[in-house]
PDB file of C-alpha atoms in Angstrom:
ATOM      1  CA  SER A 111      -0.355 -23.061  10.727  1.00  0.00           C
ATOM      2  CA  LEU A 112      -3.479 -21.068  11.553  1.00  0.00           C
ATOM      3  CA  SER A 113      -4.320 -20.864   7.837  1.00  0.00           C
ATOM      4  CA  VAL A 114      -4.996 -24.610   8.064  1.00  0.00           C
ATOM      5  CA  THR A 115      -6.590 -24.925  11.494  1.00  0.00           C
ATOM      6  CA  LEU A 116      -8.397 -21.650  12.329  1.00  0.00           C
ATOM      7  CA  LEU A 117      -8.769 -19.549   9.204  1.00  0.00           C
ATOM      8  CA  PRO A 118     -11.030 -21.700   6.956  1.00  0.00           C
ATOM      9  CA  GLY A 119     -13.988 -21.643   9.358  1.00  0.00           C
ATOM     10  CA  ALA A 120     -13.561 -17.935  10.131  1.00  0.00           C
ATOM     11  CA  LEU A 121     -13.399 -17.019   6.418  1.00  0.00           C
ATOM     12  CA  SER A 122     -16.479 -19.110   5.664  1.00  0.00           C
ATOM     13  CA  ARG A 123     -18.434 -17.341   8.393  1.00  0.00           C
ATOM     14  CA  LEU A 124     -17.165 -13.936   7.222  1.00  0.00           C
ATOM     15  CA  ALA A 125     -18.404 -14.703   3.691  1.00  0.00           C
ATOM     16  CA  ARG A 126     -21.850 -15.740   4.983  1.00  0.00           C
ATOM     17  CA  GLU A 127     -22.346 -12.842   7.397  1.00  0.00           C
ATOM     18  CA  PHE A 128     -20.617 -10.102   5.386  1.00  0.00           C
ATOM     19  CA  PRO A 129     -20.986 -11.044   1.698  1.00  0.00           C
ATOM     20  CA  GLY A 130     -19.724  -7.618   0.577  1.00  0.00           C
ATOM     21  CA  VAL A 131     -16.324  -8.178   2.189  1.00  0.00           C
ATOM     22  CA  LYS A 132     -13.780  -9.702  -0.180  1.00  0.00           C
ATOM     23  CA  PRO A 133     -10.745 -10.586   1.935  1.00  0.00           C
ATOM     24  CA  SER A 134      -7.312 -11.037   0.496  1.00  0.00           C
ATOM     25  CA  VAL A 135      -5.346 -13.548   2.547  1.00  0.00           C
ATOM     26  CA  ARG A 136      -1.583 -13.959   2.481  1.00  0.00           C
ATOM     27  CA  THR A 137       0.225 -16.708   4.306  1.00  0.00           C
ATOM     28  CA  LEU A 138       3.473 -15.601   5.918  1.00  0.00           C
ATOM     29  CA  ALA A 139       5.843 -17.099   8.412  1.00  0.00           C
ATOM     30  CA  ALA A 140       4.611 -16.181  11.891  1.00  0.00           C
ATOM     31  CA  GLU A 141       7.805 -14.217  12.455  1.00  0.00           C
ATOM     32  CA  ASN A 142       6.869 -11.851   9.555  1.00  0.00           C
ATOM     33  CA  ILE A 143       3.195 -11.256  10.301  1.00  0.00           C
ATOM     34  CA  ALA A 144       3.631  -8.487  12.893  1.00  0.00           C
ATOM     35  CA  ARG A 145       5.906  -6.572  10.491  1.00  0.00           C
ATOM     36  CA  ALA A 146       3.313  -6.859   7.700  1.00  0.00           C
ATOM     37  CA  VAL A 147       0.614  -5.420   9.979  1.00  0.00           C
ATOM     38  CA  ALA A 148       2.848  -2.687  11.411  1.00  0.00           C
ATOM     39  CA  SER A 149       3.934  -1.575   7.928  1.00  0.00           C
ATOM     40  CA  GLY A 150       0.369  -1.450   6.583  1.00  0.00           C
ATOM     41  CA  ARG A 151       0.777  -4.388   4.174  1.00  0.00           C
ATOM     42  CA  ALA A 152      -1.954  -6.152   6.176  1.00  0.00           C
ATOM     43  CA  ASP A 153      -4.870  -4.838   8.226  1.00  0.00           C
ATOM     44  CA  VAL A 154      -4.937  -7.733  10.678  1.00  0.00           C
ATOM     45  CA  GLY A 155      -2.751 -10.724  11.370  1.00  0.00           C
ATOM     46  CA  LEU A 156      -3.183 -14.064  13.065  1.00  0.00           C
ATOM     47  CA  LEU A 157      -0.138 -15.542  14.672  1.00  0.00           C
ATOM     48  CA  ALA A 158       0.724 -18.059  17.307  1.00  0.00           C
ATOM     49  CA  GLY A 159       3.490 -18.306  19.833  1.00  0.00           C
ATOM     50  CA  ALA A 160       4.882 -14.819  19.308  1.00  0.00           C
ATOM     51  CA  PRO A 161       6.638 -13.245  22.284  1.00  0.00           C
ATOM     52  CA  ARG A 162       4.710 -10.140  23.280  1.00  0.00           C
ATOM     53  CA  ALA A 163       7.869  -8.011  23.008  1.00  0.00           C
ATOM     54  CA  SER A 164       7.879  -8.638  19.247  1.00  0.00           C
ATOM     55  CA  LEU A 165       4.415  -7.048  18.955  1.00  0.00           C
ATOM     56  CA  ARG A 166       5.112  -3.579  20.347  1.00  0.00           C
ATOM     57  CA  GLY A 167       3.041  -0.831  18.766  1.00  0.00           C
ATOM     58  CA  LEU A 168       0.237  -3.188  17.721  1.00  0.00           C
ATOM     59  CA  SER A 169      -3.121  -3.928  19.268  1.00  0.00           C
ATOM     60  CA  VAL A 170      -2.974  -7.536  20.483  1.00  0.00           C
ATOM     61  CA  ARG A 171      -5.940  -9.753  21.366  1.00  0.00           C
ATOM     62  CA  LEU A 172      -5.502 -13.200  22.843  1.00  0.00           C
ATOM     63  CA  LEU A 173      -7.901 -15.528  21.020  1.00  0.00           C
ATOM     64  CA  PHE A 174      -6.999 -18.691  22.938  1.00  0.00           C
ATOM     65  CA  GLU A 175      -4.132 -20.788  24.225  1.00  0.00           C
ATOM     66  CA  GLU A 176      -3.418 -23.990  22.353  1.00  0.00           C
ATOM     67  CA  PRO A 177      -1.517 -26.801  24.071  1.00  0.00           C
ATOM     68  CA  LEU A 178       1.149 -28.732  22.207  1.00  0.00           C
ATOM     69  CA  VAL A 179       0.847 -32.510  22.027  1.00  0.00           C
ATOM     70  CA  ALA A 180       3.067 -35.448  21.155  1.00  0.00           C
ATOM     71  CA  LEU A 181       1.787 -36.731  17.830  1.00  0.00           C
ATOM     72  CA  MET A 182       2.613 -40.357  17.046  1.00  0.00           C
ATOM     73  CA  LYS A 183       1.427 -43.483  15.257  1.00  0.00           C
ATOM     74  CA  LYS A 184      -1.199 -45.516  17.111  1.00  0.00           C
ATOM     75  CA  SER A 185       1.312 -48.367  17.187  1.00  0.00           C
ATOM     76  CA  ASP A 186       3.843 -46.316  19.212  1.00  0.00           C
ATOM     77  CA  PRO A 187       4.530 -47.634  22.749  1.00  0.00           C
ATOM     78  CA  PHE A 188       3.407 -44.266  24.224  1.00  0.00           C
ATOM     79  CA  ALA A 189       0.206 -44.064  22.138  1.00  0.00           C
ATOM     80  CA  LYS A 190      -2.049 -45.575  24.821  1.00  0.00           C
ATOM     81  CA  SER A 191      -0.881 -43.078  27.456  1.00  0.00           C
ATOM     82  CA  LYS A 192      -3.508 -40.662  28.789  1.00  0.00           C
ATOM     83  CA  ARG A 193      -0.741 -38.063  29.131  1.00  0.00           C
ATOM     84  CA  LEU A 194       2.997 -38.043  28.769  1.00  0.00           C
ATOM     85  CA  ASN A 195       5.584 -36.310  30.898  1.00  0.00           C
ATOM     86  CA  LEU A 196       7.670 -34.368  28.414  1.00  0.00           C
ATOM     87  CA  ALA A 197      10.862 -35.879  29.878  1.00  0.00           C
ATOM     88  CA  GLN A 198       9.683 -39.285  28.631  1.00  0.00           C
ATOM     89  CA  LEU A 199      10.565 -38.069  25.130  1.00  0.00           C
ATOM     90  CA  ALA A 200      14.189 -37.373  26.090  1.00  0.00           C
ATOM     91  CA  SER A 201      15.419 -40.676  24.670  1.00  0.00           C
ATOM     92  CA  ARG A 202      13.337 -40.452  21.494  1.00  0.00           C
ATOM     93  CA  GLU A 203      14.433 -38.921  18.217  1.00  0.00           C
ATOM     94  CA  LEU A 204      11.933 -36.205  17.355  1.00  0.00           C
ATOM     95  CA  LEU A 205      10.710 -34.630  14.141  1.00  0.00           C
ATOM     96  CA  LEU A 206      10.521 -30.883  14.794  1.00  0.00           C
ATOM     97  CA  VAL A 207      10.060 -27.497  13.182  1.00  0.00           C
ATOM     98  CA  PRO A 208      13.320 -25.647  12.436  1.00  0.00           C
ATOM     99  CA  ASP A 209      15.168 -23.615  15.055  1.00  0.00           C
ATOM    100  CA  GLY A 210      14.454 -19.892  15.073  1.00  0.00           C
ATOM    101  CA  THR A 211      10.677 -20.178  14.785  1.00  0.00           C
ATOM    102  CA  PHE A 212       8.222 -19.222  17.510  1.00  0.00           C
ATOM    103  CA  LEU A 213       7.040 -22.829  17.773  1.00  0.00           C
ATOM    104  CA  SER A 214      10.583 -24.162  18.012  1.00  0.00           C
ATOM    105  CA  ASP A 215      11.350 -21.704  20.804  1.00  0.00           C
ATOM    106  CA  ILE A 216       8.319 -22.928  22.779  1.00  0.00           C
ATOM    107  CA  ILE A 217       9.278 -26.600  22.294  1.00  0.00           C
ATOM    108  CA  HIS A 218      12.932 -26.092  23.222  1.00  0.00           C
ATOM    109  CA  GLU A 219      12.042 -24.014  26.294  1.00  0.00           C
ATOM    110  CA  ALA A 220       9.645 -26.749  27.480  1.00  0.00           C
ATOM    111  CA  CYS A 221      12.298 -29.428  26.911  1.00  0.00           C
ATOM    112  CA  ASP A 222      14.788 -27.326  28.900  1.00  0.00           C
ATOM    113  CA  GLN A 223      12.257 -27.121  31.753  1.00  0.00           C
ATOM    114  CA  ALA A 224      11.862 -30.914  31.560  1.00  0.00           C
ATOM    115  CA  GLY A 225      15.648 -31.291  31.858  1.00  0.00           C
ATOM    116  CA  PHE A 226      16.740 -32.357  28.387  1.00  0.00           C
ATOM    117  CA  SER A 227      17.679 -31.140  24.931  1.00  0.00           C
ATOM    118  CA  PRO A 228      15.607 -32.745  22.197  1.00  0.00           C
ATOM    119  CA  ARG A 229      17.299 -35.267  19.936  1.00  0.00           C
ATOM    120  CA  VAL A 230      16.228 -34.054  16.514  1.00  0.00           C
ATOM    121  CA  ARG A 231      16.081 -36.626  13.735  1.00  0.00           C
ATOM    122  CA  LEU A 232      14.543 -34.331  11.112  1.00  0.00           C
ATOM    123  CA  THR A 233      13.339 -30.756  10.784  1.00  0.00           C
ATOM    124  CA  LEU A 234      10.564 -29.651   8.470  1.00  0.00           C
ATOM    125  CA  ALA A 235       9.143 -26.137   8.220  1.00  0.00           C
ATOM    126  CA  SER A 236       5.620 -27.398   7.568  1.00  0.00           C
ATOM    127  CA  ALA A 237       3.576 -28.784  10.456  1.00  0.00           C
ATOM    128  CA  GLU A 238       1.430 -30.634   7.911  1.00  0.00           C
ATOM    129  CA  ALA A 239       4.573 -32.266   6.507  1.00  0.00           C
ATOM    130  CA  LEU A 240       5.675 -33.218  10.024  1.00  0.00           C
ATOM    131  CA  ARG A 241       2.299 -34.817  10.702  1.00  0.00           C
ATOM    132  CA  GLU A 242       2.454 -36.783   7.457  1.00  0.00           C
ATOM    133  CA  THR A 243       6.056 -37.833   8.129  1.00  0.00           C
ATOM    134  CA  VAL A 244       4.899 -39.236  11.472  1.00  0.00           C
ATOM    135  CA  ARG A 245       2.123 -41.030   9.588  1.00  0.00           C
ATOM    136  CA  ALA A 246       4.790 -42.525   7.289  1.00  0.00           C
ATOM    137  CA  GLY A 247       6.442 -44.014  10.389  1.00  0.00           C
ATOM    138  CA  LEU A 248       9.561 -41.886  10.777  1.00  0.00           C
ATOM    139  CA  GLY A 249       9.005 -40.903  14.412  1.00  0.00           C
ATOM    140  CA  VAL A 250       7.235 -38.633  16.880  1.00  0.00           C
ATOM    141  CA  THR A 251       6.639 -34.899  16.657  1.00  0.00           C
ATOM    142  CA  ILE A 252       5.411 -32.136  18.961  1.00  0.00           C
ATOM    143  CA  LEU A 253       2.744 -29.926  17.397  1.00  0.00           C
ATOM    144  CA  PRO A 254      -0.210 -27.756  18.389  1.00  0.00           C
ATOM    145  CA  ARG A 255      -3.281 -29.819  19.233  1.00  0.00           C
ATOM    146  CA  GLY A 256      -5.149 -28.427  16.200  1.00  0.00           C
ATOM    147  CA  TYR A 257      -3.082 -30.646  13.913  1.00  0.00           C
ATOM    148  CA  ALA A 258      -4.467 -33.805  15.480  1.00  0.00           C
ATOM    149  CA  SER A 259      -7.852 -35.141  14.487  1.00  0.00           C
ATOM    150  CA  PRO A 260      -9.621 -37.433  16.968  1.00  0.00           C
ATOM    151  CA  SER A 261     -10.971 -39.393  13.994  1.00  0.00           C
ATOM    152  CA  ASP A 262      -7.516 -40.036  12.501  1.00  0.00           C
ATOM    153  CA  ARG A 263      -7.100 -43.774  11.927  1.00  0.00           C
ATOM    154  CA  ASP A 264      -3.299 -43.761  12.077  1.00  0.00           C
ATOM    155  CA  LEU A 265      -2.220 -41.072  14.529  1.00  0.00           C
ATOM    156  CA  VAL A 266      -2.849 -40.199  18.149  1.00  0.00           C
ATOM    157  CA  ALA A 267      -2.148 -37.003  20.044  1.00  0.00           C
ATOM    158  CA  VAL A 268      -0.984 -37.482  23.611  1.00  0.00           C
ATOM    159  CA  PRO A 269      -1.216 -34.463  25.940  1.00  0.00           C
ATOM    160  CA  LEU A 270       2.100 -33.354  27.429  1.00  0.00           C
ATOM    161  CA  THR A 271       2.691 -32.532  31.089  1.00  0.00           C
ATOM    162  CA  ARG A 272       5.553 -31.360  33.319  1.00  0.00           C
ATOM    163  CA  PRO A 273       5.503 -28.915  31.590  1.00  0.00           C
ATOM    164  CA  THR A 274       2.564 -28.541  29.240  1.00  0.00           C
ATOM    165  CA  PRO A 275       3.898 -26.401  26.392  1.00  0.00           C
ATOM    166  CA  LYS A 276       1.314 -23.973  24.990  1.00  0.00           C
ATOM    167  CA  ARG A 277       1.196 -21.273  22.385  1.00  0.00           C
ATOM    168  CA  GLU A 278      -0.918 -18.165  22.468  1.00  0.00           C
ATOM    169  CA  VAL A 279      -3.021 -17.615  19.350  1.00  0.00           C
ATOM    170  CA  LEU A 280      -3.188 -13.878  18.788  1.00  0.00           C
ATOM    171  CA  LEU A 281      -4.978 -11.369  16.593  1.00  0.00           C
ATOM    172  CA  VAL A 282      -2.822  -8.320  15.904  1.00  0.00           C
ATOM    173  CA  GLU A 283      -3.841  -5.083  14.205  1.00  0.00           C
ATOM    174  CA  ARG A 284      -3.039  -1.427  13.959  1.00  0.00           C
ATOM    175  CA  GLY A 285      -5.367   1.160  15.465  1.00  0.00           C
ATOM    176  CA  PRO A 286      -8.800   1.497  13.761  1.00  0.00           C
ATOM    177  CA  ASP A 287      -7.877   4.927  12.379  1.00  0.00           C
ATOM    178  CA  GLN A 288      -4.878   3.356  10.629  1.00  0.00           C
ATOM    179  CA  LEU A 289      -6.747   0.553   8.853  1.00  0.00           C
ATOM    180  CA  ALA A 290      -7.430   0.603   5.125  1.00  0.00           C
ATOM    181  CA  THR A 291     -10.692  -1.322   5.651  1.00  0.00           C
ATOM    182  CA  PRO A 292     -11.717  -0.717   9.277  1.00  0.00           C
ATOM    183  CA  ARG A 293     -15.241  -2.205   9.060  1.00  0.00           C
ATOM    184  CA  ALA A 294     -14.069  -5.368   7.307  1.00  0.00           C
ATOM    185  CA  ALA A 295     -11.222  -5.764   9.789  1.00  0.00           C
ATOM    186  CA  GLN A 296     -13.636  -5.247  12.679  1.00  0.00           C
ATOM    187  CA  ALA A 297     -16.056  -7.839  11.272  1.00  0.00           C
ATOM    188  CA  PHE A 298     -13.257 -10.377  10.908  1.00  0.00           C
ATOM    189  CA  ALA A 299     -11.939  -9.625  14.407  1.00  0.00           C
ATOM    190  CA  SER A 300     -15.441 -10.082  15.831  1.00  0.00           C
ATOM    191  CA  ILE A 301     -15.796 -13.505  14.240  1.00  0.00           C
ATOM    192  CA  LEU A 302     -12.435 -14.630  15.561  1.00  0.00           C
ATOM    193  CA  THR A 303     -13.000 -13.382  19.104  1.00  0.00           C
ATOM    194  CA  GLU A 304     -16.365 -15.190  19.327  1.00  0.00           C
ATOM    195  CA  LYS A 305     -14.779 -18.617  18.677  1.00  0.00           C
TER     196      LYS A 305
END
């Protein structure tokens, strides 16, 4: 998901400030990124929602925490709410990411804390596809706030409370002496940590 929301701006700035750096970007499932960095297949990785225990042996920097929101059509009865207690979604069928992903774990844990198990109407592995399925009128989803545009004419993102599910957005890397391109990796890390 970060390749859509965070990476484009960071890569553009990297190209402007360090024109000699020619990054090669691969998109992987978040669950595979730490392994790619640890094995040397990648110098740095961006991932969100990973439990810290899954990142042992890597240098980890917290870039920011991103809250999850309920994303719905503007015509939805909850769309005018300033915020929504998560338990208010207990009776709704939700469109969610598949089980076994970091994001799914965060959503299910938050629903457990709110006292319910989500009623899942549809699962899609792509957050973009979930957003567009909501736009098509199939239901409500829970996604990171970065997927919601304030200028969207059809959709609204309502902040969630009690609890407010969040995901940590992390930069992971091996030690500088283990990097194939330490200066390029450092430049990229600097850009990301300044955001």
